[in-house]
Amino acid sequence: MRVILDTNVLLGALISPYSPPDTIYRAWRAARFVLLTLVAQLDELRRVSRYPKLKAILPAHRIGTMLNNMQRAIVLNHLPSLPESIAASDPNDAFLLAMALAGEADYLVTGDRRAGLLQQGSIGRARIVTPAVFCAEAL
């Protein structure tokens, strides 16, 4: 099973122990699924973790450990453009949709209910679901 985790899910795993995002992150570390990521997503995780609000609650070593662990994921270097027939409600999420197509993902897991990804429901063969739904269905 090939899975993409939105950056908000990765951060949620660090912020909230024993939450669905943390359960998912631990399941990936236990090799229960294959994680797909992108160099740009790793850069986004580094950048966002430096926001003052997050920096106050997330020690740098925890972000560093996650980034080091993610080197074991399938890291895509670049993505093709999305087909013209597919549009992201939030342009910042277009890379997730392109990654789902290029990486032939089975799931795209996001906690962002406002960006429109969840409302889309799927892309290619990937179902777009919340962390709680992913835990219930796939773990």
PDB file of N, CA and C in Angstrom, residues 27-97:
ATOM      1  N   ALA A  27       2.855   3.475  12.360  1.00  0.00           N
ATOM      2  CA  ALA A  27       2.587   2.329  11.467  1.00  0.00           C
ATOM      3  C   ALA A  27       3.554   2.351  10.288  1.00  0.00           C
ATOM      4  N   TRP A  28       3.829   3.534   9.737  1.00  0.00           N
ATOM      5  CA  TRP A  28       4.788   3.611   8.637  1.00  0.00           C
ATOM      6  C   TRP A  28       6.176   3.191   9.126  1.00  0.00           C
ATOM      7  N   ARG A  29       6.579   3.675  10.300  1.00  0.00           N
ATOM      8  CA  ARG A  29       7.901   3.311  10.824  1.00  0.00           C
ATOM      9  C   ARG A  29       8.001   1.815  11.089  1.00  0.00           C
ATOM     10  N   ALA A  30       6.853   1.163  11.324  1.00  0.00           N
ATOM     11  CA  ALA A  30       6.826  -0.293  11.527  1.00  0.00           C
ATOM     12  C   ALA A  30       6.654  -1.032  10.198  1.00  0.00           C
ATOM     13  N   ALA A  31       6.811  -0.308   9.083  1.00  0.00           N
ATOM     14  CA  ALA A  31       6.759  -0.884   7.723  1.00  0.00           C
ATOM     15  C   ALA A  31       5.399  -1.479   7.362  1.00  0.00           C
ATOM     16  N   ARG A  32       4.312  -0.862   7.833  1.00  0.00           N
ATOM     17  CA  ARG A  32       2.978  -1.359   7.501  1.00  0.00           C
ATOM     18  C   ARG A  32       2.468  -0.792   6.187  1.00  0.00           C
ATOM     19  N   PHE A  33       3.157   0.221   5.646  1.00  0.00           N
ATOM     20  CA  PHE A  33       2.837   0.754   4.323  1.00  0.00           C
ATOM     21  C   PHE A  33       4.059   1.507   3.803  1.00  0.00           C
ATOM     22  N   VAL A  34       4.031   1.822   2.528  1.00  0.00           N
ATOM     23  CA  VAL A  34       5.112   2.567   1.878  1.00  0.00           C
ATOM     24  C   VAL A  34       4.713   4.036   1.848  1.00  0.00           C
ATOM     25  N   LEU A  35       5.583   4.891   2.338  1.00  0.00           N
ATOM     26  CA  LEU A  35       5.344   6.326   2.350  1.00  0.00           C
ATOM     27  C   LEU A  35       5.970   6.959   1.116  1.00  0.00           C
ATOM     28  N   LEU A  36       5.204   7.807   0.460  1.00  0.00           N
ATOM     29  CA  LEU A  36       5.700   8.591  -0.668  1.00  0.00           C
ATOM     30  C   LEU A  36       5.832  10.037  -0.217  1.00  0.00           C
ATOM     31  N   THR A  37       6.918  10.669  -0.556  1.00  0.00           N
ATOM     32  CA  THR A  37       7.092  12.084  -0.251  1.00  0.00           C
ATOM     33  C   THR A  37       7.833  12.734  -1.404  1.00  0.00           C
ATOM     34  N   LEU A  38       8.098  13.983  -1.240  1.00  0.00           N
ATOM     35  CA  LEU A  38       8.721  14.776  -2.290  1.00  0.00           C
ATOM     36  C   LEU A  38       9.770  15.661  -1.634  1.00  0.00           C
ATOM     37  N   VAL A  39      10.862  15.921  -2.315  1.00  0.00           N
ATOM     38  CA  VAL A  39      11.890  16.800  -1.775  1.00  0.00           C
ATOM     39  C   VAL A  39      11.248  18.115  -1.329  1.00  0.00           C
ATOM     40  N   ALA A  40      10.331  18.653  -2.127  1.00  0.00           N
ATOM     41  CA  ALA A  40       9.667  19.915  -1.772  1.00  0.00           C
ATOM     42  C   ALA A  40       8.839  19.780  -0.494  1.00  0.00           C
ATOM     43  N   GLN A  41       8.262  18.628  -0.239  1.00  0.00           N
ATOM     44  CA  GLN A  41       7.496  18.439   0.993  1.00  0.00           C
ATOM     45  C   GLN A  41       8.431  18.406   2.205  1.00  0.00           C
ATOM     46  N   LEU A  42       9.569  17.773   2.062  1.00  0.00           N
ATOM     47  CA  LEU A  42      10.549  17.770   3.154  1.00  0.00           C
ATOM     48  C   LEU A  42      11.014  19.195   3.455  1.00  0.00           C
ATOM     49  N   ASP A  43      11.214  19.990   2.399  1.00  0.00           N
ATOM     50  CA  ASP A  43      11.584  21.394   2.586  1.00  0.00           C
ATOM     51  C   ASP A  43      10.452  22.159   3.278  1.00  0.00           C
ATOM     52  N   GLU A  44       9.202  21.863   2.898  1.00  0.00           N
ATOM     53  CA  GLU A  44       8.049  22.510   3.527  1.00  0.00           C
ATOM     54  C   GLU A  44       7.991  22.166   5.015  1.00  0.00           C
ATOM     55  N   LEU A  45       8.240  20.920   5.347  1.00  0.00           N
ATOM     56  CA  LEU A  45       8.224  20.492   6.744  1.00  0.00           C
ATOM     57  C   LEU A  45       9.287  21.244   7.543  1.00  0.00           C
ATOM     58  N   ARG A  46      10.473  21.396   6.972  1.00  0.00           N
ATOM     59  CA  ARG A  46      11.541  22.160   7.640  1.00  0.00           C
ATOM     60  C   ARG A  46      11.103  23.616   7.856  1.00  0.00           C
ATOM     61  N   ARG A  47      10.551  24.212   6.795  1.00  0.00           N
ATOM     62  CA  ARG A  47      10.165  25.617   6.838  1.00  0.00           C
ATOM     63  C   ARG A  47       9.046  25.868   7.848  1.00  0.00           C
ATOM     64  N   VAL A  48       7.999  25.069   7.783  1.00  0.00           N
ATOM     65  CA  VAL A  48       6.842  25.250   8.656  1.00  0.00           C
ATOM     66  C   VAL A  48       7.221  25.012  10.118  1.00  0.00           C
ATOM     67  N   SER A  49       8.118  24.086  10.352  1.00  0.00           N
ATOM     68  CA  SER A  49       8.510  23.786  11.733  1.00  0.00           C
ATOM     69  C   SER A  49       9.237  24.955  12.386  1.00  0.00           C
ATOM     70  N   ARG A  50       9.674  25.918  11.604  1.00  0.00           N
ATOM     71  CA  ARG A  50      10.365  27.091  12.146  1.00  0.00           C
ATOM     72  C   ARG A  50       9.409  28.229  12.490  1.00  0.00           C
ATOM     73  N   TYR A  51       8.122  28.072  12.171  1.00  0.00           N
ATOM     74  CA  TYR A  51       7.153  29.106  12.540  1.00  0.00           C
ATOM     75  C   TYR A  51       7.173  29.248  14.059  1.00  0.00           C
ATOM     76  N   PRO A  52       7.147  30.468  14.563  1.00  0.00           N
ATOM     77  CA  PRO A  52       7.224  30.667  16.022  1.00  0.00           C
ATOM     78  C   PRO A  52       6.200  29.847  16.802  1.00  0.00           C
ATOM     79  N   LYS A  53       4.995  29.761  16.305  1.00  0.00           N
ATOM     80  CA  LYS A  53       3.940  29.014  17.000  1.00  0.00           C
ATOM     81  C   LYS A  53       4.311  27.534  17.165  1.00  0.00           C
ATOM     82  N   LEU A  54       4.893  26.940  16.121  1.00  0.00           N
ATOM     83  CA  LEU A  54       5.283  25.529  16.189  1.00  0.00           C
ATOM     84  C   LEU A  54       6.622  25.339  16.886  1.00  0.00           C
ATOM     85  N   LYS A  55       7.509  26.282  16.678  1.00  0.00           N
ATOM     86  CA  LYS A  55       8.831  26.187  17.292  1.00  0.00           C
ATOM     87  C   LYS A  55       8.715  26.124  18.818  1.00  0.00           C
ATOM     88  N   ALA A  56       7.685  26.785  19.354  1.00  0.00           N
ATOM     89  CA  ALA A  56       7.488  26.812  20.801  1.00  0.00           C
ATOM     90  C   ALA A  56       7.061  25.453  21.356  1.00  0.00           C
ATOM     91  N   ILE A  57       6.423  24.621  20.520  1.00  0.00           N
ATOM     92  CA  ILE A  57       5.926  23.331  21.022  1.00  0.00           C
ATOM     93  C   ILE A  57       6.646  22.124  20.431  1.00  0.00           C
ATOM     94  N   LEU A  58       7.444  22.347  19.388  1.00  0.00           N
ATOM     95  CA  LEU A  58       8.151  21.232  18.748  1.00  0.00           C
ATOM     96  C   LEU A  58       9.658  21.429  18.836  1.00  0.00           C
ATOM     97  N   PRO A  59      10.324  20.661  19.653  1.00  0.00           N
ATOM     98  CA  PRO A  59      11.789  20.771  19.696  1.00  0.00           C
ATOM     99  C   PRO A  59      12.393  20.415  18.330  1.00  0.00           C
ATOM    100  N   ALA A  60      13.439  21.135  17.975  1.00  0.00           N
ATOM    101  CA  ALA A  60      14.092  20.932  16.678  1.00  0.00           C
ATOM    102  C   ALA A  60      14.538  19.483  16.487  1.00  0.00           C
ATOM    103  N   HIS A  61      14.971  18.814  17.558  1.00  0.00           N
ATOM    104  CA  HIS A  61      15.452  17.441  17.396  1.00  0.00           C
ATOM    105  C   HIS A  61      14.322  16.498  16.967  1.00  0.00           C
ATOM    106  N   ARG A  62      13.071  16.782  17.338  1.00  0.00           N
ATOM    107  CA  ARG A  62      11.957  15.910  16.923  1.00  0.00           C
ATOM    108  C   ARG A  62      11.674  16.068  15.428  1.00  0.00           C
ATOM    109  N   ILE A  63      11.750  17.303  14.936  1.00  0.00           N
ATOM    110  CA  ILE A  63      11.592  17.526  13.497  1.00  0.00           C
ATOM    111  C   ILE A  63      12.755  16.868  12.762  1.00  0.00           C
ATOM    112  N   GLY A  64      13.960  17.044  13.270  1.00  0.00           N
ATOM    113  CA  GLY A  64      15.139  16.440  12.649  1.00  0.00           C
ATOM    114  C   GLY A  64      15.044  14.935  12.581  1.00  0.00           C
ATOM    115  N   THR A  65      14.567  14.312  13.648  1.00  0.00           N
ATOM    116  CA  THR A  65      14.403  12.856  13.659  1.00  0.00           C
ATOM    117  C   THR A  65      13.391  12.427  12.606  1.00  0.00           C
ATOM    118  N   MET A  66      12.273  13.157  12.514  1.00  0.00           N
ATOM    119  CA  MET A  66      11.267  12.816  11.508  1.00  0.00           C
ATOM    120  C   MET A  66      11.851  12.958  10.104  1.00  0.00           C
ATOM    121  N   LEU A  67      12.547  14.038   9.841  1.00  0.00           N
ATOM    122  CA  LEU A  67      13.138  14.242   8.516  1.00  0.00           C
ATOM    123  C   LEU A  67      14.152  13.138   8.199  1.00  0.00           C
ATOM    124  N   ASN A  68      14.952  12.760   9.171  1.00  0.00           N
ATOM    125  CA  ASN A  68      15.905  11.658   8.957  1.00  0.00           C
ATOM    126  C   ASN A  68      15.162  10.357   8.662  1.00  0.00           C
ATOM    127  N   ASN A  69      14.108  10.082   9.419  1.00  0.00           N
ATOM    128  CA  ASN A  69      13.319   8.874   9.177  1.00  0.00           C
ATOM    129  C   ASN A  69      12.706   8.877   7.782  1.00  0.00           C
ATOM    130  N   MET A  70      12.275  10.046   7.345  1.00  0.00           N
ATOM    131  CA  MET A  70      11.605  10.130   6.043  1.00  0.00           C
ATOM    132  C   MET A  70      12.541   9.892   4.868  1.00  0.00           C
ATOM    133  N   GLN A  71      13.833   9.856   5.118  1.00  0.00           N
ATOM    134  CA  GLN A  71      14.771   9.506   4.050  1.00  0.00           C
ATOM    135  C   GLN A  71      14.577   8.048   3.613  1.00  0.00           C
ATOM    136  N   ARG A  72      13.899   7.246   4.464  1.00  0.00           N
ATOM    137  CA  ARG A  72      13.598   5.853   4.106  1.00  0.00           C
ATOM    138  C   ARG A  72      12.349   5.741   3.245  1.00  0.00           C
ATOM    139  N   ALA A  73      11.625   6.825   3.096  1.00  0.00           N
ATOM    140  CA  ALA A  73      10.435   6.818   2.247  1.00  0.00           C
ATOM    141  C   ALA A  73      10.866   6.848   0.785  1.00  0.00           C
ATOM    142  N   ILE A  74       9.901   6.669  -0.099  1.00  0.00           N
ATOM    143  CA  ILE A  74      10.177   6.879  -1.520  1.00  0.00           C
ATOM    144  C   ILE A  74      10.119   8.389  -1.728  1.00  0.00           C
ATOM    145  N   VAL A  75      11.262   8.986  -2.003  1.00  0.00           N
ATOM    146  CA  VAL A  75      11.353  10.439  -2.149  1.00  0.00           C
ATOM    147  C   VAL A  75      11.411  10.764  -3.642  1.00  0.00           C
ATOM    148  N   LEU A  76      10.348  11.387  -4.118  1.00  0.00           N
ATOM    149  CA  LEU A  76      10.296  11.800  -5.520  1.00  0.00           C
ATOM    150  C   LEU A  76      11.039  13.122  -5.659  1.00  0.00           C
ATOM    151  N   ASN A  77      11.834  13.248  -6.713  1.00  0.00           N
ATOM    152  CA  ASN A  77      12.608  14.471  -6.903  1.00  0.00           C
ATOM    153  C   ASN A  77      11.830  15.567  -7.598  1.00  0.00           C
ATOM    154  N   HIS A  78      11.018  15.189  -8.560  1.00  0.00           N
ATOM    155  CA  HIS A  78      10.189  16.178  -9.249  1.00  0.00           C
ATOM    156  C   HIS A  78       8.918  15.495  -9.730  1.00  0.00           C
ATOM    157  N   LEU A  79       7.942  16.314 -10.060  1.00  0.00           N
ATOM    158  CA  LEU A  79       6.641  15.795 -10.473  1.00  0.00           C
ATOM    159  C   LEU A  79       6.243  16.365 -11.818  1.00  0.00           C
ATOM    160  N   PRO A  80       5.506  15.583 -12.589  1.00  0.00           N
ATOM    161  CA  PRO A  80       4.930  16.158 -13.801  1.00  0.00           C
ATOM    162  C   PRO A  80       3.805  17.114 -13.402  1.00  0.00           C
ATOM    163  N   SER A  81       3.430  17.998 -14.282  1.00  0.00           N
ATOM    164  CA  SER A  81       2.305  18.902 -14.023  1.00  0.00           C
ATOM    165  C   SER A  81       1.020  18.094 -13.941  1.00  0.00           C
ATOM    166  N   LEU A  82       0.065  18.630 -13.199  1.00  0.00           N
ATOM    167  CA  LEU A  82      -1.246  17.990 -13.145  1.00  0.00           C
ATOM    168  C   LEU A  82      -1.917  18.094 -14.504  1.00  0.00           C
ATOM    169  N   PRO A  83      -2.669  17.079 -14.912  1.00  0.00           N
ATOM    170  CA  PRO A  83      -3.434  17.196 -16.152  1.00  0.00           C
ATOM    171  C   PRO A  83      -4.389  18.390 -16.061  1.00  0.00           C
ATOM    172  N   GLU A  84      -4.674  19.024 -17.175  1.00  0.00           N
ATOM    173  CA  GLU A  84      -5.540  20.204 -17.179  1.00  0.00           C
ATOM    174  C   GLU A  84      -6.930  19.910 -16.623  1.00  0.00           C
ATOM    175  N   SER A  85      -7.360  18.671 -16.698  1.00  0.00           N
ATOM    176  CA  SER A  85      -8.695  18.304 -16.216  1.00  0.00           C
ATOM    177  C   SER A  85      -8.776  18.226 -14.686  1.00  0.00           C
ATOM    178  N   ILE A  86      -7.626  18.338 -14.011  1.00  0.00           N
ATOM    179  CA  ILE A  86      -7.589  18.240 -12.551  1.00  0.00           C
ATOM    180  C   ILE A  86      -7.076  19.559 -11.980  1.00  0.00           C
ATOM    181  N   ALA A  87      -7.858  20.111 -11.066  1.00  0.00           N
ATOM    182  CA  ALA A  87      -7.449  21.366 -10.431  1.00  0.00           C
ATOM    183  C   ALA A  87      -7.519  21.213  -8.920  1.00  0.00           C
ATOM    184  N   ALA A  88      -6.572  21.833  -8.251  1.00  0.00           N
ATOM    185  CA  ALA A  88      -6.584  21.838  -6.786  1.00  0.00           C
ATOM    186  C   ALA A  88      -7.298  23.096  -6.324  1.00  0.00           C
ATOM    187  N   SER A  89      -8.199  22.957  -5.355  1.00  0.00           N
ATOM    188  CA  SER A  89      -8.884  24.126  -4.793  1.00  0.00           C
ATOM    189  C   SER A  89      -7.866  25.098  -4.200  1.00  0.00           C
ATOM    190  N   ASP A  90      -6.855  24.550  -3.561  1.00  0.00           N
ATOM    191  CA  ASP A  90      -5.772  25.341  -2.990  1.00  0.00           C
ATOM    192  C   ASP A  90      -4.516  25.048  -3.818  1.00  0.00           C
ATOM    193  N   PRO A  91      -3.984  26.045  -4.518  1.00  0.00           N
ATOM    194  CA  PRO A  91      -2.790  25.807  -5.354  1.00  0.00           C
ATOM    195  C   PRO A  91      -1.616  25.206  -4.582  1.00  0.00           C
ATOM    196  N   ASN A  92      -1.551  25.462  -3.266  1.00  0.00           N
ATOM    197  CA  ASN A  92      -0.465  24.898  -2.457  1.00  0.00           C
ATOM    198  C   ASN A  92      -0.597  23.389  -2.290  1.00  0.00           C
ATOM    199  N   ASP A  93      -1.755  22.833  -2.607  1.00  0.00           N
ATOM    200  CA  ASP A  93      -1.968  21.389  -2.491  1.00  0.00           C
ATOM    201  C   ASP A  93      -1.818  20.651  -3.821  1.00  0.00           C
ATOM    202  N   ALA A  94      -1.551  21.377  -4.890  1.00  0.00           N
ATOM    203  CA  ALA A  94      -1.425  20.740  -6.208  1.00  0.00           C
ATOM    204  C   ALA A  94      -0.330  19.674  -6.197  1.00  0.00           C
ATOM    205  N   PHE A  95       0.743  19.915  -5.452  1.00  0.00           N
ATOM    206  CA  PHE A  95       1.830  18.937  -5.427  1.00  0.00           C
ATOM    207  C   PHE A  95       1.367  17.610  -4.825  1.00  0.00           C
ATOM    208  N   LEU A  96       0.446  17.650  -3.860  1.00  0.00           N
ATOM    209  CA  LEU A  96      -0.060  16.407  -3.270  1.00  0.00           C
ATOM    210  C   LEU A  96      -0.832  15.594  -4.305  1.00  0.00           C
ATOM    211  N   LEU A  97      -1.641  16.276  -5.095  1.00  0.00           N
ATOM    212  CA  LEU A  97      -2.412  15.586  -6.134  1.00  0.00           C
ATOM    213  C   LEU A  97      -1.478  15.023  -7.208  1.00  0.00           C
TER     214      LEU A  97
END
